[in-house]
Amino acid sequence: MRIPLSWIREYTQFPESGTAEDLMAELVKVGLEEEDVHRPTDELSGPIVVGEVLEKIPEPQSNGKTINWCQVRVVPEGAAQTLTHEGIDPSGIQGVVCGAHNFEVGDKVVVTLPGAVLPGDFRIAARKTYGHVSAGMIASVRELGIGEDHDGILVLSRLGLDPEPGTDAMELLGLYDSAAEINVTPDRGYAFSLRGIAREYSHATGTPFIDPAAQISTAPTATAQGRHDDARPGHEVTLTDHTPIYGVQGCSRFVTHKVTGIDPTAPTPPWMAARLRLAGMRSISIAVDVSNYVMLELGQPNHCYDDAKLDGGIEVRRAAAGEQLTTLDEKVRTLNLEDLVIADQSGPIGIAGVMGGARTEVDATTSTVIVEAAHFDPISVSRSKRRHKLPSEASKRFERGVDPLLPPLAAQRVVDLLVQLAGGTDSREVTDAGAPVLPEPILLEPTLPEKLTGVAYTQEQISSTLEAIGAELRQEGEHLLVTPPSWRPDLTIPAALVEEIARLVGYDQIPSRLPVPPAGRGLTTAQQRRRGVYAGMAAAGFTEVLSYPFYSEVANTRFGQAEDTGKPMPMLRLANPIANQHPALRTTVVPGLLEALRRNVSRGFTDVALFEAGSVFHPKAQLGSPSIPDLGAYPGEEVLAGLDAGIPDQPLHIAAALSGAETAELPGVPGRRRDWADAVDAAQKVADLLRVRLEVVQGRHQAFHPGRTAELRFKGARIGHAGELHPKILEELDLPARTSVMELDLSVLIEGSPEQIIAEPISTFPPTTQDVSLIVAQELPAAELQAALVEGAGELLESIELFDVYAGEHIEAGHKSLAFALRFRAEDRTLTAEEASSARAGAVALAQQRHGAVQR
């Protein structure tokens, strides 16, 4: 928000000598953020004066161009020139070459004399050109930096001005004014106006201010409830909303006010054009400029319709299917059923709170204007703005909340200015449809400000601060019933009132001491386990990534469901997804992890090992809850149970993805490519970190390669998969061949991990290792044979490892050879060879009994 200093002085006691920096320094005290300073004199300096054209002689040139050799008087008639810069004629008459032709002898123009500097560091000096010495320049608005028009000279009479020659043109055009720019946070929409900024300056300095809205006298209004004796029937207005968003009507109030007989070609006064320019808006026409001026002054967006172009009454409604609207930017927009539109009998004439339509805009033939000022639902306006990618000054204010009491005042202010500046007549035909929706009272506990801020505010400080922001107070026993002002829709809870008290009394009053945590608290067991797993994975060479939890239905079903059922798996779909292609919350971590892998590989990182841990979401029978309990009171166990029943299950999953080489190829040393075994090893790594035993068996999953997929079990229940992805999926996702992944339900493993992890003692006795090679049926999983060997070997077996799988020559067809290394150790003695061999024999015997294993 840009704040012209001359404008803010009308409503506050900001000193004449004050600068934009001074204003921002005061506003920072009440929580506003300084952004920039806009000062025309930083790029523009005089002498720049009013000149009267005495003589204009066209002179055709050899290049086909015609220039004008002009004599311009730049001092009052009969007066002497007091300026002495080189090139300034003491007679007060300057000879100037000008290439424009839109002026005549007798016109008053702006002359930049030698010594002046224009934007872009363009310095004016006496120069010889086209056979003359041109001592100055007759300027256009673009050359002065006050507009984009470069087609001709700025003729002051067309602005309604007839100043004396020699008058300071910079002062005449408001170029000595400057503006402070501040950043307005989303919860303080009232600060998008001079009215709001003046109030904030008053809070910061303790000085009085003038409320511009209080200076407006409105016309009597005809309403549905009755008609004032002086009121005249206004334009017909109907408010209809059969599909309100969240039950809130799209338009709660709509005011129209007719003004007749305006001159649409009347010039915008320089003071108004200068203020608009400093506020960041260009001057367009008197009707548009007045509309924008009132919006900046009061904070209430408004719109002017050409009455002759309206077809019947106005209706505010939701758009119909297939409706289109050509907006003021000349773009044809297809409307959505959720868009709130302003329409007449011929169809939409504007997107409510965003932008008007081209069909009913005011132009050079307009004589009667219908001024509209309304109050629209912020959510409806915000969605339409985003949907049509159409940010506007109006939507910026409506989506933050506008004072619902302003529409009749803003409409009257526009009418008054059109009467004053465009020669119009107030018809006093006013319609005020709907009713303002005002903020609800808030019950404030007197001790809450101190509880939340640590500052012992007095009752006087609390009351005076809330009254200063415009709130109405009433004592309710020991509590204070606070009714927020109409322009503060953000004040809805007691904590918001406390924030206002802290802000206006001063943030510097809040003590800056760190809270002391109570003794005996720290990370929970689950938190410790999670952090241990993440640190262990990073230590094992994996890089942690974080991805968005929003997936497509296809990705959720493909990776979150082992069997391909032909139907989408149950999942939570978002009401307002950030992207249409990602409408659901994830049921698996793998798709986001694979996207991170793909992006890394595409940027040249071919050897990648990533992991991610995060919540997945599984819907329950109940989704959500019918209502949300009020704030400020404990809702009770039954209500909390009802809320919990509507929250989806959110177990914590961990996944890893691997591609490329684990070790680089070196001269004479072949590298090792990662495969499905590394994915299984990553899952085992997680289990080892939690001191739990993971069962790995042959499995199937629609996203994995058949025969290279492991099912991961814990205590007999499946909790994940590991293996190589299916080649078709690798091709579809543009991933390297043999990319492998694993995913585990980490919540289950943490819950099943021992409460205390006790380090195993290091034995002082040596181990004994013996190998065994067994021939078994090809279809027998190695894990089942290994389980039999472990059970048969007994308690002396310390570890077992599969180190070779062979099928081929000397092995019967349909069979394979599995070789295991068995490591034996006793806790209290050194094992003899006979004891180790006996344990090995027991392992082989049980394998023969269960699986028909034959020792090689």
mmCIF file of N, CA and C in Angstrom, residues 164-276:
data_model
loop_
_atom_site.group_PDB
_atom_site.id
_atom_site.type_symbol
_atom_site.label_atom_id
_atom_site.label_comp_id
_atom_site.label_asym_id
_atom_site.label_seq_id
_atom_site.Cartn_x
_atom_site.Cartn_y
_atom_site.Cartn_z
ATOM 1 N N GLU A 164 -0.621 30.962 -14.581
ATOM 2 C CA GLU A 164 0.166 32.072 -15.111
ATOM 3 C C GLU A 164 1.513 31.536 -15.578
ATOM 4 N N PRO A 165 2.033 32.046 -16.704
ATOM 5 C CA PRO A 165 3.377 31.629 -17.134
ATOM 6 C C PRO A 165 4.400 31.876 -16.030
ATOM 7 N N GLY A 166 5.347 30.970 -15.918
ATOM 8 C CA GLY A 166 6.361 31.053 -14.882
ATOM 9 C C GLY A 166 6.001 30.297 -13.619
ATOM 10 N N THR A 167 4.739 29.844 -13.514
ATOM 11 C CA THR A 167 4.338 29.074 -12.341
ATOM 12 C C THR A 167 5.155 27.776 -12.262
ATOM 13 N N ASP A 168 5.520 27.394 -11.068
ATOM 14 C CA ASP A 168 6.271 26.149 -10.869
ATOM 15 C C ASP A 168 5.384 24.969 -11.272
ATOM 16 N N ALA A 169 5.712 24.326 -12.369
ATOM 17 C CA ALA A 169 4.880 23.228 -12.882
ATOM 18 C C ALA A 169 4.968 21.992 -11.989
ATOM 19 N N MET A 170 6.072 21.810 -11.312
ATOM 20 C CA MET A 170 6.195 20.644 -10.431
ATOM 21 C C MET A 170 5.221 20.757 -9.259
ATOM 22 N N GLU A 171 5.085 21.939 -8.724
ATOM 23 C CA GLU A 171 4.116 22.117 -7.648
ATOM 24 C C GLU A 171 2.699 22.015 -8.195
ATOM 25 N N LEU A 172 2.465 22.571 -9.376
ATOM 26 C CA LEU A 172 1.144 22.522 -10.001
ATOM 27 C C LEU A 172 0.683 21.092 -10.231
ATOM 28 N N LEU A 173 1.602 20.219 -10.622
ATOM 29 C CA LEU A 173 1.271 18.825 -10.941
ATOM 30 C C LEU A 173 1.487 17.884 -9.766
ATOM 31 N N GLY A 174 1.794 18.411 -8.588
ATOM 32 C CA GLY A 174 1.948 17.568 -7.403
ATOM 33 C C GLY A 174 3.208 16.738 -7.396
ATOM 34 N N LEU A 175 4.259 17.215 -8.062
ATOM 35 C CA LEU A 175 5.473 16.414 -8.183
ATOM 36 C C LEU A 175 6.416 16.569 -6.995
ATOM 37 N N TYR A 176 6.093 17.480 -6.076
ATOM 38 C CA TYR A 176 6.902 17.580 -4.858
ATOM 39 C C TYR A 176 6.405 16.622 -3.774
ATOM 40 N N ASP A 177 5.272 16.010 -4.007
ATOM 41 C CA ASP A 177 4.724 15.059 -3.044
ATOM 42 C C ASP A 177 5.526 13.756 -3.120
ATOM 43 N N SER A 178 5.439 12.950 -2.084
ATOM 44 C CA SER A 178 6.096 11.635 -2.073
ATOM 45 C C SER A 178 5.194 10.642 -1.365
ATOM 46 N N ALA A 179 5.534 9.376 -1.452
ATOM 47 C CA ALA A 179 4.694 8.327 -0.876
ATOM 48 C C ALA A 179 5.549 7.305 -0.149
ATOM 49 N N ALA A 180 5.025 6.824 0.973
ATOM 50 C CA ALA A 180 5.636 5.714 1.705
ATOM 51 C C ALA A 180 4.897 4.446 1.338
ATOM 52 N N GLU A 181 5.617 3.373 1.080
ATOM 53 C CA GLU A 181 4.983 2.098 0.752
ATOM 54 C C GLU A 181 5.195 1.116 1.899
ATOM 55 N N ILE A 182 4.104 0.497 2.331
ATOM 56 C CA ILE A 182 4.168 -0.477 3.419
ATOM 57 C C ILE A 182 3.614 -1.807 2.939
ATOM 58 N N ASN A 183 3.998 -2.861 3.630
ATOM 59 C CA ASN A 183 3.463 -4.194 3.364
ATOM 60 C C ASN A 183 2.307 -4.455 4.323
ATOM 61 N N VAL A 184 1.182 -4.888 3.765
ATOM 62 C CA VAL A 184 -0.014 -5.152 4.570
ATOM 63 C C VAL A 184 -0.201 -6.656 4.672
ATOM 64 N N THR A 185 -0.244 -7.180 5.903
ATOM 65 C CA THR A 185 -0.424 -8.616 6.116
ATOM 66 C C THR A 185 -1.874 -9.010 5.822
ATOM 67 N N PRO A 186 -2.129 -10.302 5.516
ATOM 68 C CA PRO A 186 -3.474 -10.725 5.107
ATOM 69 C C PRO A 186 -4.569 -10.463 6.132
ATOM 70 N N ASP A 187 -4.231 -10.369 7.423
ATOM 71 C CA ASP A 187 -5.273 -10.210 8.434
ATOM 72 C C ASP A 187 -5.629 -8.751 8.679
ATOM 73 N N ARG A 188 -5.021 -7.826 7.961
ATOM 74 C CA ARG A 188 -5.269 -6.411 8.231
ATOM 75 C C ARG A 188 -5.646 -5.682 6.947
ATOM 76 N N GLY A 189 -6.708 -6.173 6.323
ATOM 77 C CA GLY A 189 -7.150 -5.588 5.061
ATOM 78 C C GLY A 189 -7.552 -4.137 5.177
ATOM 79 N N TYR A 190 -7.980 -3.686 6.368
ATOM 80 C CA TYR A 190 -8.388 -2.294 6.549
ATOM 81 C C TYR A 190 -7.241 -1.330 6.266
ATOM 82 N N ALA A 191 -5.996 -1.818 6.346
ATOM 83 C CA ALA A 191 -4.837 -0.963 6.105
ATOM 84 C C ALA A 191 -4.588 -0.728 4.617
ATOM 85 N N PHE A 192 -5.404 -1.306 3.738
ATOM 86 C CA PHE A 192 -5.331 -1.007 2.313
ATOM 87 C C PHE A 192 -6.161 0.233 1.997
ATOM 88 N N SER A 193 -6.075 1.235 2.831
ATOM 89 C CA SER A 193 -6.824 2.472 2.619
ATOM 90 C C SER A 193 -6.162 3.577 3.412
ATOM 91 N N LEU A 194 -6.370 4.825 2.954
ATOM 92 C CA LEU A 194 -5.878 5.962 3.731
ATOM 93 C C LEU A 194 -6.614 6.041 5.060
ATOM 94 N N ARG A 195 -7.861 5.629 5.070
ATOM 95 C CA ARG A 195 -8.630 5.619 6.318
ATOM 96 C C ARG A 195 -7.965 4.709 7.353
ATOM 97 N N GLY A 196 -7.595 3.519 6.936
ATOM 98 C CA GLY A 196 -6.961 2.578 7.863
ATOM 99 C C GLY A 196 -5.574 3.013 8.287
ATOM 100 N N ILE A 197 -4.793 3.548 7.331
ATOM 101 C CA ILE A 197 -3.443 3.984 7.668
ATOM 102 C C ILE A 197 -3.494 5.180 8.617
ATOM 103 N N ALA A 198 -4.446 6.088 8.403
ATOM 104 C CA ALA A 198 -4.574 7.242 9.299
ATOM 105 C C ALA A 198 -4.884 6.782 10.718
ATOM 106 N N ARG A 199 -5.726 5.782 10.834
ATOM 107 C CA ARG A 199 -6.051 5.265 12.169
ATOM 108 C C ARG A 199 -4.797 4.640 12.809
ATOM 109 N N GLU A 200 -4.028 3.899 12.034
ATOM 110 C CA GLU A 200 -2.812 3.287 12.574
ATOM 111 C C GLU A 200 -1.784 4.348 12.969
ATOM 112 N N TYR A 201 -1.690 5.435 12.192
ATOM 113 C CA TYR A 201 -0.772 6.513 12.551
ATOM 114 C C TYR A 201 -1.220 7.158 13.857
ATOM 115 N N SER A 202 -2.511 7.293 14.026
ATOM 116 C CA SER A 202 -3.049 7.836 15.275
ATOM 117 C C SER A 202 -2.684 6.939 16.450
ATOM 118 N N HIS A 203 -2.804 5.608 16.274
ATOM 119 C CA HIS A 203 -2.416 4.680 17.336
ATOM 120 C C HIS A 203 -0.922 4.810 17.662
ATOM 121 N N ALA A 204 -0.108 4.970 16.630
ATOM 122 C CA ALA A 204 1.340 4.989 16.831
ATOM 123 C C ALA A 204 1.803 6.254 17.537
ATOM 124 N N THR A 205 1.134 7.378 17.260
ATOM 125 C CA THR A 205 1.614 8.657 17.777
ATOM 126 C C THR A 205 0.766 9.209 18.920
ATOM 127 N N GLY A 206 -0.425 8.622 19.115
ATOM 128 C CA GLY A 206 -1.305 9.154 20.156
ATOM 129 C C GLY A 206 -1.974 10.453 19.777
ATOM 130 N N THR A 207 -1.957 10.798 18.486
ATOM 131 C CA THR A 207 -2.587 12.031 18.010
ATOM 132 C C THR A 207 -3.943 11.716 17.406
ATOM 133 N N PRO A 208 -4.860 12.690 17.371
ATOM 134 C CA PRO A 208 -6.194 12.429 16.799
ATOM 135 C C PRO A 208 -6.130 12.283 15.284
ATOM 136 N N PHE A 209 -7.161 11.678 14.731
ATOM 137 C CA PHE A 209 -7.264 11.592 13.282
ATOM 138 C C PHE A 209 -8.711 11.829 12.875
ATOM 139 N N ILE A 210 -8.871 12.170 11.607
ATOM 140 C CA ILE A 210 -10.211 12.412 11.044
ATOM 141 C C ILE A 210 -10.603 11.189 10.232
ATOM 142 N N ASP A 211 -11.755 10.599 10.554
ATOM 143 C CA ASP A 211 -12.248 9.454 9.799
ATOM 144 C C ASP A 211 -12.948 9.977 8.547
ATOM 145 N N PRO A 212 -12.386 9.725 7.354
ATOM 146 C CA PRO A 212 -13.027 10.254 6.141
ATOM 147 C C PRO A 212 -14.444 9.722 5.939
ATOM 148 N N ALA A 213 -14.712 8.513 6.434
ATOM 149 C CA ALA A 213 -16.056 7.964 6.275
ATOM 150 C C ALA A 213 -17.079 8.753 7.080
ATOM 151 N N ALA A 214 -16.625 9.342 8.205
ATOM 152 C CA ALA A 214 -17.551 10.098 9.056
ATOM 153 C C ALA A 214 -17.897 11.445 8.453
ATOM 154 N N GLN A 215 -17.178 11.866 7.407
ATOM 155 C CA GLN A 215 -17.435 13.165 6.790
ATOM 156 C C GLN A 215 -18.458 13.078 5.670
ATOM 157 N N ILE A 216 -18.960 11.877 5.393
ATOM 158 C CA ILE A 216 -19.859 11.680 4.246
ATOM 159 C C ILE A 216 -21.303 11.649 4.733
ATOM 160 N N SER A 217 -22.144 12.437 4.099
ATOM 161 C CA SER A 217 -23.577 12.430 4.389
ATOM 162 C C SER A 217 -24.285 11.669 3.285
ATOM 163 N N THR A 218 -24.938 10.571 3.649
ATOM 164 C CA THR A 218 -25.562 9.720 2.639
ATOM 165 C C THR A 218 -26.989 10.141 2.376
ATOM 166 N N ALA A 219 -27.470 9.794 1.186
ATOM 167 C CA ALA A 219 -28.847 10.073 0.791
ATOM 168 C C ALA A 219 -29.785 9.083 1.472
ATOM 169 N N PRO A 220 -31.058 9.432 1.700
ATOM 170 C CA PRO A 220 -32.034 8.461 2.207
ATOM 171 C C PRO A 220 -32.111 7.276 1.256
ATOM 172 N N THR A 221 -32.354 6.108 1.813
ATOM 173 C CA THR A 221 -32.267 4.866 1.050
ATOM 174 C C THR A 221 -33.596 4.140 1.010
ATOM 175 N N ALA A 222 -33.965 3.671 -0.168
ATOM 176 C CA ALA A 222 -35.141 2.813 -0.303
ATOM 177 C C ALA A 222 -34.698 1.377 -0.073
ATOM 178 N N THR A 223 -35.363 0.689 0.859
ATOM 179 C CA THR A 223 -35.023 -0.689 1.182
ATOM 180 C C THR A 223 -36.266 -1.542 1.146
ATOM 181 N N ALA A 224 -36.058 -2.832 1.271
ATOM 182 C CA ALA A 224 -37.198 -3.748 1.283
ATOM 183 C C ALA A 224 -38.018 -3.586 2.536
ATOM 184 N N GLN A 225 -37.398 -3.075 3.624
ATOM 185 C CA GLN A 225 -38.120 -2.960 4.886
ATOM 186 C C GLN A 225 -38.997 -1.711 4.935
ATOM 187 N N GLY A 226 -38.759 -0.779 4.080
ATOM 188 C CA GLY A 226 -39.547 0.445 4.120
ATOM 189 C C GLY A 226 -38.834 1.523 3.344
ATOM 190 N N ARG A 227 -39.483 2.681 3.183
ATOM 191 C CA ARG A 227 -38.890 3.724 2.367
ATOM 192 C C ARG A 227 -38.905 5.031 3.138
ATOM 193 N N HIS A 228 -37.762 5.675 3.150
ATOM 194 C CA HIS A 228 -37.654 6.989 3.767
ATOM 195 C C HIS A 228 -38.476 7.978 2.942
ATOM 196 N N ASP A 229 -38.999 8.989 3.590
ATOM 197 C CA ASP A 229 -39.865 9.940 2.894
ATOM 198 C C ASP A 229 -39.171 10.599 1.710
ATOM 199 N N ASP A 230 -37.845 10.851 1.851
ATOM 200 C CA ASP A 230 -37.112 11.534 0.781
ATOM 201 C C ASP A 230 -36.480 10.568 -0.220
ATOM 202 N N ALA A 231 -36.595 9.282 0.046
ATOM 203 C CA ALA A 231 -35.925 8.304 -0.811
ATOM 204 C C ALA A 231 -36.663 8.119 -2.121
ATOM 205 N N ARG A 232 -35.882 7.878 -3.171
ATOM 206 C CA ARG A 232 -36.445 7.582 -4.479
ATOM 207 C C ARG A 232 -36.073 6.152 -4.839
ATOM 208 N N PRO A 233 -36.945 5.470 -5.565
ATOM 209 C CA PRO A 233 -36.629 4.073 -5.897
ATOM 210 C C PRO A 233 -35.364 3.994 -6.736
ATOM 211 N N GLY A 234 -34.467 3.135 -6.321
ATOM 212 C CA GLY A 234 -33.209 2.968 -7.038
ATOM 213 C C GLY A 234 -33.290 1.842 -8.048
ATOM 214 N N HIS A 235 -32.122 1.470 -8.571
ATOM 215 C CA HIS A 235 -32.044 0.410 -9.572
ATOM 216 C C HIS A 235 -32.446 -0.914 -8.923
ATOM 217 N N GLU A 236 -33.170 -1.729 -9.650
ATOM 218 C CA GLU A 236 -33.622 -3.020 -9.109
ATOM 219 C C GLU A 236 -32.423 -3.941 -8.895
ATOM 220 N N VAL A 237 -32.314 -4.494 -7.684
ATOM 221 C CA VAL A 237 -31.213 -5.388 -7.326
ATOM 222 C C VAL A 237 -31.771 -6.620 -6.639
ATOM 223 N N THR A 238 -31.312 -7.802 -7.052
ATOM 224 C CA THR A 238 -31.703 -9.074 -6.443
ATOM 225 C C THR A 238 -30.457 -9.836 -6.040
ATOM 226 N N LEU A 239 -30.442 -10.324 -4.805
ATOM 227 C CA LEU A 239 -29.327 -11.147 -4.316
ATOM 228 C C LEU A 239 -29.781 -12.593 -4.245
ATOM 229 N N THR A 240 -29.122 -13.463 -5.015
ATOM 230 C CA THR A 240 -29.495 -14.882 -5.072
ATOM 231 C C THR A 240 -28.239 -15.732 -4.974
ATOM 232 N N ASP A 241 -28.263 -16.693 -4.056
ATOM 233 C CA ASP A 241 -27.120 -17.605 -3.936
ATOM 234 C C ASP A 241 -27.628 -18.945 -3.405
ATOM 235 N N HIS A 242 -27.901 -19.857 -4.334
ATOM 236 C CA HIS A 242 -28.433 -21.172 -3.943
ATOM 237 C C HIS A 242 -27.326 -22.154 -3.567
ATOM 238 N N THR A 243 -26.065 -21.817 -3.870
ATOM 239 C CA THR A 243 -24.947 -22.714 -3.546
ATOM 240 C C THR A 243 -23.841 -21.932 -2.845
ATOM 241 N N PRO A 244 -24.111 -21.417 -1.665
ATOM 242 C CA PRO A 244 -23.084 -20.629 -0.958
ATOM 243 C C PRO A 244 -21.907 -21.500 -0.545
ATOM 244 N N ILE A 245 -20.732 -20.911 -0.512
ATOM 245 C CA ILE A 245 -19.523 -21.616 -0.104
ATOM 246 C C ILE A 245 -19.477 -21.638 1.418
ATOM 247 N N TYR A 246 -19.404 -22.850 1.967
ATOM 248 C CA TYR A 246 -19.404 -23.033 3.428
ATOM 249 C C TYR A 246 -20.612 -22.373 4.081
ATOM 250 N N GLY A 247 -21.709 -22.284 3.352
ATOM 251 C CA GLY A 247 -22.933 -21.733 3.922
ATOM 252 C C GLY A 247 -22.960 -20.224 4.039
ATOM 253 N N VAL A 248 -21.955 -19.537 3.512
ATOM 254 C CA VAL A 248 -21.891 -18.077 3.592
ATOM 255 C C VAL A 248 -22.347 -17.490 2.258
ATOM 256 N N GLN A 249 -23.356 -16.616 2.303
ATOM 257 C CA GLN A 249 -23.853 -15.995 1.090
ATOM 258 C C GLN A 249 -22.751 -15.191 0.402
ATOM 259 N N GLY A 250 -22.693 -15.312 -0.918
ATOM 260 C CA GLY A 250 -21.635 -14.651 -1.667
ATOM 261 C C GLY A 250 -21.683 -13.146 -1.585
ATOM 262 N N CYS A 251 -22.877 -12.572 -1.486
ATOM 263 C CA CYS A 251 -23.024 -11.115 -1.385
ATOM 264 C C CYS A 251 -24.007 -10.820 -0.262
ATOM 265 N N SER A 252 -23.538 -10.140 0.781
ATOM 266 C CA SER A 252 -24.417 -9.816 1.906
ATOM 267 C C SER A 252 -25.032 -8.427 1.775
ATOM 268 N N ARG A 253 -24.421 -7.574 0.934
ATOM 269 C CA ARG A 253 -24.946 -6.215 0.785
ATOM 270 C C ARG A 253 -24.545 -5.673 -0.575
ATOM 271 N N PHE A 254 -25.495 -4.994 -1.231
ATOM 272 C CA PHE A 254 -25.235 -4.461 -2.567
ATOM 273 C C PHE A 254 -25.952 -3.123 -2.678
ATOM 274 N N VAL A 255 -25.165 -2.056 -2.835
ATOM 275 C CA VAL A 255 -25.716 -0.697 -2.886
ATOM 276 C C VAL A 255 -25.505 -0.124 -4.286
ATOM 277 N N THR A 256 -26.560 0.504 -4.838
ATOM 278 C CA THR A 256 -26.428 1.250 -6.091
ATOM 279 C C THR A 256 -26.869 2.683 -5.858
ATOM 280 N N HIS A 257 -26.265 3.617 -6.582
ATOM 281 C CA HIS A 257 -26.582 5.035 -6.446
ATOM 282 C C HIS A 257 -26.412 5.662 -7.827
ATOM 283 N N LYS A 258 -27.458 6.283 -8.343
ATOM 284 C CA LYS A 258 -27.418 6.828 -9.702
ATOM 285 C C LYS A 258 -26.997 8.294 -9.679
ATOM 286 N N VAL A 259 -26.127 8.650 -10.629
ATOM 287 C CA VAL A 259 -25.749 10.037 -10.855
ATOM 288 C C VAL A 259 -25.938 10.331 -12.340
ATOM 289 N N THR A 260 -26.570 11.453 -12.656
ATOM 290 C CA THR A 260 -26.925 11.769 -14.043
ATOM 291 C C THR A 260 -26.151 12.987 -14.527
ATOM 292 N N GLY A 261 -26.102 13.120 -15.845
ATOM 293 C CA GLY A 261 -25.560 14.319 -16.473
ATOM 294 C C GLY A 261 -24.083 14.545 -16.291
ATOM 295 N N ILE A 262 -23.295 13.507 -16.150
ATOM 296 C CA ILE A 262 -21.852 13.716 -15.997
ATOM 297 C C ILE A 262 -21.218 13.994 -17.355
ATOM 298 N N ASP A 263 -20.098 14.675 -17.325
ATOM 299 C CA ASP A 263 -19.288 14.901 -18.520
ATOM 300 C C ASP A 263 -18.150 13.889 -18.495
ATOM 301 N N PRO A 264 -18.245 12.806 -19.277
ATOM 302 C CA PRO A 264 -17.215 11.760 -19.192
ATOM 303 C C PRO A 264 -15.857 12.212 -19.687
ATOM 304 N N THR A 265 -15.815 13.375 -20.414
ATOM 305 C CA THR A 265 -14.532 13.859 -20.922
ATOM 306 C C THR A 265 -13.905 14.900 -19.997
ATOM 307 N N ALA A 266 -14.564 15.186 -18.871
ATOM 308 C CA ALA A 266 -14.003 16.164 -17.941
ATOM 309 C C ALA A 266 -12.638 15.698 -17.481
ATOM 310 N N PRO A 267 -11.695 16.615 -17.371
ATOM 311 C CA PRO A 267 -10.337 16.198 -16.967
ATOM 312 C C PRO A 267 -10.280 15.836 -15.482
ATOM 313 N N THR A 268 -9.424 14.897 -15.190
ATOM 314 C CA THR A 268 -9.147 14.578 -13.779
ATOM 315 C C THR A 268 -8.259 15.666 -13.206
ATOM 316 N N PRO A 269 -8.624 16.256 -12.070
ATOM 317 C CA PRO A 269 -7.805 17.322 -11.498
ATOM 318 C C PRO A 269 -6.377 16.841 -11.252
ATOM 319 N N PRO A 270 -5.398 17.699 -11.462
ATOM 320 C CA PRO A 270 -4.003 17.283 -11.251
ATOM 321 C C PRO A 270 -3.737 16.754 -9.853
ATOM 322 N N TRP A 271 -4.362 17.328 -8.822
ATOM 323 C CA TRP A 271 -4.119 16.840 -7.464
ATOM 324 C C TRP A 271 -4.572 15.400 -7.297
ATOM 325 N N MET A 272 -5.709 15.044 -7.944
ATOM 326 C CA MET A 272 -6.198 13.667 -7.849
ATOM 327 C C MET A 272 -5.317 12.742 -8.678
ATOM 328 N N ALA A 273 -4.957 13.176 -9.890
ATOM 329 C CA ALA A 273 -4.097 12.348 -10.740
ATOM 330 C C ALA A 273 -2.750 12.109 -10.071
ATOM 331 N N ALA A 274 -2.219 13.149 -9.389
ATOM 332 C CA ALA A 274 -0.929 13.012 -8.721
ATOM 333 C C ALA A 274 -1.019 12.006 -7.581
ATOM 334 N N ARG A 275 -2.092 12.067 -6.811
ATOM 335 C CA ARG A 275 -2.244 11.117 -5.700
ATOM 336 C C ARG A 275 -2.420 9.694 -6.207
ATOM 337 N N LEU A 276 -3.202 9.535 -7.255
ATOM 338 C CA LEU A 276 -3.373 8.195 -7.822
ATOM 339 C C LEU A 276 -2.046 7.655 -8.335
#
